[in-house]
mmCIF file of C-alpha atoms in Angstrom:
data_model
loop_
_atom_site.group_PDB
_atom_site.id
_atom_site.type_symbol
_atom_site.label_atom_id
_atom_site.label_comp_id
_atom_site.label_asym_id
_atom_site.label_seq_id
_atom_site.Cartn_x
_atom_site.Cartn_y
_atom_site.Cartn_z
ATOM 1 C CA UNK A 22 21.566 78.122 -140.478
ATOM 2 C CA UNK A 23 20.932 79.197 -137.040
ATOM 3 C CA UNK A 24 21.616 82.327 -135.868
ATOM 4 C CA UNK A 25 25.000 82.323 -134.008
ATOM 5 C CA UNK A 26 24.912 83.725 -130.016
ATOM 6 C CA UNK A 27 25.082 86.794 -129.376
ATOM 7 C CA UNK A 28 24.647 89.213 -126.278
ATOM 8 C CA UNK A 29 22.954 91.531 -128.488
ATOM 9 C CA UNK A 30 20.179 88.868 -127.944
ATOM 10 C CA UNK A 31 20.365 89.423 -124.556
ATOM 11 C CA UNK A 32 17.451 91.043 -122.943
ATOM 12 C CA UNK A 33 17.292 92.634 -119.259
ATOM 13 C CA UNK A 34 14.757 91.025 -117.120
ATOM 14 C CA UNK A 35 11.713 93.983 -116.284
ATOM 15 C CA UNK A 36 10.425 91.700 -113.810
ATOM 16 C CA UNK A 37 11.882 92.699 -110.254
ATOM 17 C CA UNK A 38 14.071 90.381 -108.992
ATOM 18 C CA UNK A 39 11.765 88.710 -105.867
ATOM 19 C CA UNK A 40 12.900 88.224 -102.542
ATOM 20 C CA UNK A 41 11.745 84.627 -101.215
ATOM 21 C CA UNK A 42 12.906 82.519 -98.112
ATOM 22 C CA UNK A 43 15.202 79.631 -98.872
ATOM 23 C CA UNK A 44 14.731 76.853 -96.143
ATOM 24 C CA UNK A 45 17.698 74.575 -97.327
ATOM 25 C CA UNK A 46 15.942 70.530 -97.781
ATOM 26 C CA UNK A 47 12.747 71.982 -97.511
ATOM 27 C CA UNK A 48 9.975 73.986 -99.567
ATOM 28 C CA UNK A 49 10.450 78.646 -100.126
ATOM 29 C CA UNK A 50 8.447 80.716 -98.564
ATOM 30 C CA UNK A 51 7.944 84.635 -99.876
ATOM 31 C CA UNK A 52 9.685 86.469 -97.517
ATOM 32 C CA UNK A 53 6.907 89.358 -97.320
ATOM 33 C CA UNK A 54 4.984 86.689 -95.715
ATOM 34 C CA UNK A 55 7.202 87.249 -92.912
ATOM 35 C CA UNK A 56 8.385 90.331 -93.376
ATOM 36 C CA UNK A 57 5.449 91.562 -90.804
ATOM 37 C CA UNK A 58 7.123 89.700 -87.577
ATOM 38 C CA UNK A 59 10.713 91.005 -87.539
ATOM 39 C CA UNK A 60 10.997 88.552 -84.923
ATOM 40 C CA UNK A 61 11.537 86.048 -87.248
ATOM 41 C CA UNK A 62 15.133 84.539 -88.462
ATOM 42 C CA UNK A 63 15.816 83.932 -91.855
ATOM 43 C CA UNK A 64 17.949 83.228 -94.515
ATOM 44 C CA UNK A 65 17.220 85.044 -97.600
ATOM 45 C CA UNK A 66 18.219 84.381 -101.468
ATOM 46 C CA UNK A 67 17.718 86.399 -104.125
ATOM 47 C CA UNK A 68 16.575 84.706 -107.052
ATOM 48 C CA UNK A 69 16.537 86.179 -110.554
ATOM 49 C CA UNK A 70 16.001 83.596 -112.892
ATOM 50 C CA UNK A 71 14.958 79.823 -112.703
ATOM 51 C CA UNK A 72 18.635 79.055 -113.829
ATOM 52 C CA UNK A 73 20.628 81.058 -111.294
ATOM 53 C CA UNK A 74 20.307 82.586 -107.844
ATOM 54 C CA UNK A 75 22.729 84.798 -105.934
ATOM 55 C CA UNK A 76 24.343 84.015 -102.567
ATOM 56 C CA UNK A 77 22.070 83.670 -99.477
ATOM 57 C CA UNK A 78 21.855 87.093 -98.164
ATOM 58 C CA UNK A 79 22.026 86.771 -94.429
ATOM 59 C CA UNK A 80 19.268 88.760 -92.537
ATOM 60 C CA UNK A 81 18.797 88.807 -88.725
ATOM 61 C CA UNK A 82 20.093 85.959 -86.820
ATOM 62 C CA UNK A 83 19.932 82.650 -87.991
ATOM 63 C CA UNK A 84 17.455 80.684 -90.077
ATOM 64 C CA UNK A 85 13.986 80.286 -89.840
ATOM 65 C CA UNK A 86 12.802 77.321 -87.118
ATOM 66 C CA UNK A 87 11.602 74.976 -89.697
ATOM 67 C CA UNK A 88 9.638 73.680 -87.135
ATOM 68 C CA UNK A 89 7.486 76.954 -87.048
ATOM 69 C CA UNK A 90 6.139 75.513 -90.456
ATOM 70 C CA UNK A 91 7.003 72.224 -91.234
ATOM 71 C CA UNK A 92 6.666 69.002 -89.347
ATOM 72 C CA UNK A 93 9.763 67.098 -90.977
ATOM 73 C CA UNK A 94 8.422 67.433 -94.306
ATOM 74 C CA UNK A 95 5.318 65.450 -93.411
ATOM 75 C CA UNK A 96 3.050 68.889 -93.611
ATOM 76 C CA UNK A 97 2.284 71.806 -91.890
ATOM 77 C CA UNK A 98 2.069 72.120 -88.344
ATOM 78 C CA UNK A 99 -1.520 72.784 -87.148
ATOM 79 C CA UNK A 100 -2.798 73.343 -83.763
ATOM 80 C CA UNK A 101 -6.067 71.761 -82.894
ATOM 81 C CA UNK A 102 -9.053 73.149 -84.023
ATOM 82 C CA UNK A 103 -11.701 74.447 -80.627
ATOM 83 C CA UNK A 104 -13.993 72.068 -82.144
ATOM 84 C CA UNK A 105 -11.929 69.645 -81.309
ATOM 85 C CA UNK A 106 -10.647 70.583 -77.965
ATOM 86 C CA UNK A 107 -14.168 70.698 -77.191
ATOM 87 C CA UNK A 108 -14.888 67.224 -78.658
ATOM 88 C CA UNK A 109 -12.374 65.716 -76.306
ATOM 89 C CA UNK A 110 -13.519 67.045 -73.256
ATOM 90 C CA UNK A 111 -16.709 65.993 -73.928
ATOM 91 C CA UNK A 112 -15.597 63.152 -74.825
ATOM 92 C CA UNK A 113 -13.885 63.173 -71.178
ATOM 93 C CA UNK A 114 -17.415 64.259 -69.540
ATOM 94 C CA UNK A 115 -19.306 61.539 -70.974
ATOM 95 C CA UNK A 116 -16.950 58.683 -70.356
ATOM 96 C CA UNK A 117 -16.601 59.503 -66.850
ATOM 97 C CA UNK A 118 -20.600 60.076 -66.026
ATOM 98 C CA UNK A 119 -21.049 56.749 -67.986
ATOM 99 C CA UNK A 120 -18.988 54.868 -65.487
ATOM 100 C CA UNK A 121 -20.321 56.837 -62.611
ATOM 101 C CA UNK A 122 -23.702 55.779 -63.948
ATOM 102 C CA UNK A 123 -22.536 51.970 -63.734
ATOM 103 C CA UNK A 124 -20.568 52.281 -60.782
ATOM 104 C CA UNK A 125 -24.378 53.073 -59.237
ATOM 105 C CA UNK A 126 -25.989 50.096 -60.959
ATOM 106 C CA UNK A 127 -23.666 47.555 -59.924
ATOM 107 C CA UNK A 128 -24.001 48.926 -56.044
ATOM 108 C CA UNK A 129 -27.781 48.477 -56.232
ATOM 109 C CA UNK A 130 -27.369 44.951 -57.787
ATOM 110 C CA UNK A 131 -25.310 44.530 -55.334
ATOM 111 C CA UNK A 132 -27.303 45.276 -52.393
ATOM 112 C CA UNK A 133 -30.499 43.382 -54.154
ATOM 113 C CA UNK A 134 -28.553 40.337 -53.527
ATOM 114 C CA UNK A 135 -28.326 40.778 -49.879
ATOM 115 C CA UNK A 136 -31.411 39.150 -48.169
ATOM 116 C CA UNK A 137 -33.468 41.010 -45.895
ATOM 117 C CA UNK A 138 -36.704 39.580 -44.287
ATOM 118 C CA UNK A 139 -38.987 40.223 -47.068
ATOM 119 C CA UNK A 140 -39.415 38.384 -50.152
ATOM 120 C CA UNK A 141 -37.575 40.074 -53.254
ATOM 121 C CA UNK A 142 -36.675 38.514 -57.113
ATOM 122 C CA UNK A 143 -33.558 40.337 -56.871
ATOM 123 C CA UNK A 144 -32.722 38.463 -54.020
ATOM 124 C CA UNK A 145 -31.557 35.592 -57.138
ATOM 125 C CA UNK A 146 -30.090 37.784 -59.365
ATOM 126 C CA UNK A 147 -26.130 37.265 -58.759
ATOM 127 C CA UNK A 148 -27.566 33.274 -58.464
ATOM 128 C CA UNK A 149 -25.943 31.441 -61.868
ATOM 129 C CA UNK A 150 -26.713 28.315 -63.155
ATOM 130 C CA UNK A 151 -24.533 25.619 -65.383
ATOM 131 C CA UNK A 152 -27.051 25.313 -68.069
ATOM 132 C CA UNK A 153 -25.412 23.051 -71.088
ATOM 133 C CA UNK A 154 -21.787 23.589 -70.167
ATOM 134 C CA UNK A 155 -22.343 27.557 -69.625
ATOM 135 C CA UNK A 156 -22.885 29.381 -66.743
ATOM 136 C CA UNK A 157 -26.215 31.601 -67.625
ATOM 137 C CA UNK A 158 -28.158 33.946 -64.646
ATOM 138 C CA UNK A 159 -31.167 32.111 -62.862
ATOM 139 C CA UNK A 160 -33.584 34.904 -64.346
ATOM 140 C CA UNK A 161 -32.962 34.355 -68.041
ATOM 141 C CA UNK A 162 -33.792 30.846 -67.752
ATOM 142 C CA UNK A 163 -36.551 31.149 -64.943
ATOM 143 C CA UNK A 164 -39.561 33.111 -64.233
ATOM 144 C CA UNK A 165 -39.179 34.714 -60.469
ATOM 145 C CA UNK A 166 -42.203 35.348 -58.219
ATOM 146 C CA UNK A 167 -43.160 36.011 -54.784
ATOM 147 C CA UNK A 168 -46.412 34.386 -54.151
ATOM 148 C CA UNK A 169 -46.855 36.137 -50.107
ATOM 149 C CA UNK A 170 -43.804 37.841 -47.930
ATOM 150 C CA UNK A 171 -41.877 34.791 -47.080
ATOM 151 C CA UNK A 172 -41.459 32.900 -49.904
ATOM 152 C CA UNK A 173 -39.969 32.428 -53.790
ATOM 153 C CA UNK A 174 -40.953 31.071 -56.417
ATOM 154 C CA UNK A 175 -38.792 29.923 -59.462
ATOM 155 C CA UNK A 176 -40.652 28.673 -62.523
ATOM 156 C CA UNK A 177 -37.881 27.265 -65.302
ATOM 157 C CA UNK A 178 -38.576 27.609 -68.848
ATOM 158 C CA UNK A 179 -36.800 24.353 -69.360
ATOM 159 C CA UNK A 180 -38.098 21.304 -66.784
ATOM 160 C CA UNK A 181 -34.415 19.374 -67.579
ATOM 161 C CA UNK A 182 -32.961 22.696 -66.118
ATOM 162 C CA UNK A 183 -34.193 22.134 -62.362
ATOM 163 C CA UNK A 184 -31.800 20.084 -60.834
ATOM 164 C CA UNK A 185 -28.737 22.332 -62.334
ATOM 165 C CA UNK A 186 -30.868 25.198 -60.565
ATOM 166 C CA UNK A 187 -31.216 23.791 -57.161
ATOM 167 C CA UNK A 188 -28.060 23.004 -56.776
ATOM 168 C CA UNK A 189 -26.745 26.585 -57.777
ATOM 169 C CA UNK A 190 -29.239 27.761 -54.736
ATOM 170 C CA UNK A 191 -27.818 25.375 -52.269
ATOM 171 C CA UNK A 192 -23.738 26.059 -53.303
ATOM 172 C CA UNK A 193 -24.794 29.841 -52.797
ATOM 173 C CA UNK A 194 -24.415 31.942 -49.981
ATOM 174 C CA UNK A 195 -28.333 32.755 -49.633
ATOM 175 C CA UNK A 196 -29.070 30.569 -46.691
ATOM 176 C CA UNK A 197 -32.140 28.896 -48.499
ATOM 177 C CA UNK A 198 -32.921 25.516 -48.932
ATOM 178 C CA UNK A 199 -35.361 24.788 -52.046
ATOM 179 C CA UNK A 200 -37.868 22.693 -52.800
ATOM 180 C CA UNK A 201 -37.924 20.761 -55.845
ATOM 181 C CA UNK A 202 -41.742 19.163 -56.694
ATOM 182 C CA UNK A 203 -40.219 18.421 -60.165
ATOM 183 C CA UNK A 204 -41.649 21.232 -61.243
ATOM 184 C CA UNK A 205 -40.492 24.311 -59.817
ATOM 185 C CA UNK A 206 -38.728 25.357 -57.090
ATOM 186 C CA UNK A 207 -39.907 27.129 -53.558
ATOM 187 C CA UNK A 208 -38.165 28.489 -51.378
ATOM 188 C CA UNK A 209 -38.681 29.841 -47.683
ATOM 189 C CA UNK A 210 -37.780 33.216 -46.764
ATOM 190 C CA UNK A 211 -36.056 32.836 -43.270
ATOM 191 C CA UNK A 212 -36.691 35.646 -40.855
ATOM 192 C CA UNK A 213 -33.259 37.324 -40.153
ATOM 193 C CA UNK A 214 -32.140 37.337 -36.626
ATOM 194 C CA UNK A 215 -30.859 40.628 -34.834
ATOM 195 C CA UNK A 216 -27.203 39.116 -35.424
ATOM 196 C CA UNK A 217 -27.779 38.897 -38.576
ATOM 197 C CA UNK A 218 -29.296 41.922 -39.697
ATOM 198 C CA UNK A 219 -26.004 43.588 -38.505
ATOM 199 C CA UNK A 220 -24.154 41.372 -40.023
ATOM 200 C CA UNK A 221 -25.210 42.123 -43.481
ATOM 201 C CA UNK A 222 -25.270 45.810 -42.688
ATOM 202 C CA UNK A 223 -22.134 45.832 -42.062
ATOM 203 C CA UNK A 224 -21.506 43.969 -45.589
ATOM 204 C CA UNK A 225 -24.061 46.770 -47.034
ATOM 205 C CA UNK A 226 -21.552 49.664 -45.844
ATOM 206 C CA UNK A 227 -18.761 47.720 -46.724
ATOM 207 C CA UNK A 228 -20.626 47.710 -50.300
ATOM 208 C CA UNK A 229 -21.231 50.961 -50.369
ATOM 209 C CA UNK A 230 -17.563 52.232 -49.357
ATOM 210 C CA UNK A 231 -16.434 50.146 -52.280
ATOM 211 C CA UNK A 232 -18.891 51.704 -55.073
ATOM 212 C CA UNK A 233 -17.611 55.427 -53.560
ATOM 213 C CA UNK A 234 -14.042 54.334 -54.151
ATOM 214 C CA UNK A 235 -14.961 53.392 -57.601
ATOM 215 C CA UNK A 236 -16.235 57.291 -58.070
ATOM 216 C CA UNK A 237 -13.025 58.079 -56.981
ATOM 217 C CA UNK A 238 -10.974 56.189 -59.383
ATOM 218 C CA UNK A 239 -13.278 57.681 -62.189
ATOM 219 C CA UNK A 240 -12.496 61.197 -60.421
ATOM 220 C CA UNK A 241 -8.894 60.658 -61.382
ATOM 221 C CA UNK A 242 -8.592 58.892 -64.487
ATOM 222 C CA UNK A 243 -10.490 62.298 -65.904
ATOM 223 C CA UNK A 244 -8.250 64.951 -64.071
ATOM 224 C CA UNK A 245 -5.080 62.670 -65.389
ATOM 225 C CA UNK A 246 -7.171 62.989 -69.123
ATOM 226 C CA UNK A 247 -7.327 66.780 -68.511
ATOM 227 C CA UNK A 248 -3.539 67.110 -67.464
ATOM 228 C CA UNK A 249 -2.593 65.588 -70.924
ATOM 229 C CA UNK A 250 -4.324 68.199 -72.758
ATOM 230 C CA UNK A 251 -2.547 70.740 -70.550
ATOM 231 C CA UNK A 252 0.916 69.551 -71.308
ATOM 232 C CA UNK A 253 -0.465 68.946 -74.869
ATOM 233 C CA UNK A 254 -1.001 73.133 -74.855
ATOM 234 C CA UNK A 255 -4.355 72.162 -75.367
ATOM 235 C CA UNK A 256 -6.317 73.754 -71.919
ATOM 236 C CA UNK A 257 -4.565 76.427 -70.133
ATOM 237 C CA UNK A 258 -4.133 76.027 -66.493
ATOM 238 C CA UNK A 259 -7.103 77.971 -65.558
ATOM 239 C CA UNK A 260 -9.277 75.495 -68.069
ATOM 240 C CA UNK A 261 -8.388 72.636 -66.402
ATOM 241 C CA UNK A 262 -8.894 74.110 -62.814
ATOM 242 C CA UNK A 263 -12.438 74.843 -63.677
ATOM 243 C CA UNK A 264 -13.267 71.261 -65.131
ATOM 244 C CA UNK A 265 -11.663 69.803 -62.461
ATOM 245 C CA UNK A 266 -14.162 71.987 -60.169
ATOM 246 C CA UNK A 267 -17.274 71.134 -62.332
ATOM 247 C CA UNK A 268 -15.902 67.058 -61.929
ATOM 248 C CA UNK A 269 -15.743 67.654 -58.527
ATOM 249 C CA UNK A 270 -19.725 68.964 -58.140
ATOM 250 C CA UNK A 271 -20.453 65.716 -60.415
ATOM 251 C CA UNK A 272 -18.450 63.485 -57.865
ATOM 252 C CA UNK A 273 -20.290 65.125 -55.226
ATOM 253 C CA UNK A 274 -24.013 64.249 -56.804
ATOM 254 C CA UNK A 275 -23.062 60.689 -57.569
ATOM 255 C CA UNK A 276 -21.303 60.251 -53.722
ATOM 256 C CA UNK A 277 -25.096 61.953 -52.340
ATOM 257 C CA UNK A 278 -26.719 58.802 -54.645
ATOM 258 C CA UNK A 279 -24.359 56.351 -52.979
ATOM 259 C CA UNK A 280 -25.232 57.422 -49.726
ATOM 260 C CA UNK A 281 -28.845 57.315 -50.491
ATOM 261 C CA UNK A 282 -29.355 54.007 -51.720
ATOM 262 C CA UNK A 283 -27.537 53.341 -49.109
ATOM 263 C CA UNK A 284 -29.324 54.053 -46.405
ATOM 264 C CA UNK A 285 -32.508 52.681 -48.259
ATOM 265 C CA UNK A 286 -30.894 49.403 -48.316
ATOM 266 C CA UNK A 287 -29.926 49.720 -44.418
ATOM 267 C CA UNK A 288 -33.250 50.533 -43.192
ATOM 268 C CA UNK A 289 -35.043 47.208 -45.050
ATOM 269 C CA UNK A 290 -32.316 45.114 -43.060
ATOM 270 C CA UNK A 291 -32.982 46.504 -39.774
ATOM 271 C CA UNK A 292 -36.077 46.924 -40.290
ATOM 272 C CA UNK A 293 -38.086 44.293 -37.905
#
């Protein structure tokens, strides 16, 4: 027969009652965790058994900011690591040399395809031919030579693919006619006039105007990257002043390369 109850059988707890922090809908924190910051709110309960608890005690103010330590119950709120800050302004860095880097080799592709008075291989590179229903570049289906000063020479790998190539030479804007002997193609070097040579200078400057505004597009698609990390508490204002300085010496190096290529490209056109 079991014993009946009794509050003999009663026993006072010896373990101190613990103070913890009771974030209503969400997990308890030990309040001595906090106890360290008095600037802290909180709401504190008393809890004495895993059956009962007294009344919230009310300390100072009102509850803790739940977002100080959860993110709505989706896990603790961390702040980025300085690894990783680090990682994504390299990350920044990188992308934007990369593009300055291209923004350079398209300006001297560029300026290989304007003609001056000399023979050059680049002088056909922008030329593209319709070879089997796709448009491929002349030099990955041709061998490119200069036999003297005045003259081209363009040596297909495939015979069938000559006429398709003379006929992207004469719709371009080169100012060459070719010669087809059925099988390959010459073609003449024209001496530019004085007109002409300051004609295509201009189009050189124009050319190189248009790769500096690309450097400053790249220029600003970084500084907006770097503002987002500011308003993302990520740099501080004085971080992102002295990136945007060290962008600026970068922009600087790749406008000097502009300028010299450039004037490289300048002096072979009016050169006589």
């Amino acid at each position: 027969m079991a014993t009946p109850f009794s509050s003999t059988h009663l026993r006072t707890n010896p373990n101190p009652v613990k103070t913890l922090l009771y974030l209503p809908g969400s997990f308890s924190f030990r309040l001595s965790h906090f106890v360290k910051n008095p600037s802290y709110n909180a709401t504190a309960c008393l809890w004495s058994s895993s059956s009962c608890y007294s009344a919230p005690a009310k300390l100072s103010g009102d509850s803790i900011p739940v977002k100080h330590f959860l993110q709505k119950r989706r896990g603790v709120v961390r702040s980025a690591t300085m690894e990783e800050i680090e990682a994504e302004k390299s990350s920044i860095e990188n992308d934007a040399k990369a593009r300055m880097e291209k923004t350079i080799e398209t300006m001297r592709t560029n300026f290989n395809s304007v003609r001056t008075g000399r023979s050059n291989p680049a002088m056909l590179d922008k030329i593209e031919v319709e070879y089997y229903g796709s448009p491929v570049g002349l030099k990955t289906i041709a061998q490119i030579s200069t036999p003297d000063a005045g003259s081209l020479l363009v040596q297909p790998y495939d015979k069938s693919s000559l006429k398709a190539i003379e006929k992207a030479i004469v719709s371009s804007d080169l100012g060459m006619t070719p010669n087809n002997d059925g099988e390959v193609i010459r073609l003449s070097v024209p001496q530019l006039t004085s007109d002409r040579r300051k004609e295509m200078s201009k189009m050189v400057a124009k050319l190189a105007e248009e790769g500096k505004v690309a450097l400053r597009n790249i220029r600003r698609d970084a500084l907006k990257a770097y503002d987002k990390l500011q308003k993302e508490k990520k740099l501080s204002e004085d971080n992102v002043k002295d990136l945007s300085g060290d962008l600026q010496k970068l922009i600087d190096e790749y406008m000097k390369k502009v300028d010299v290529v450039y004037k490289q490209k300048e002096k072979e056109l009016l050169k006589v």
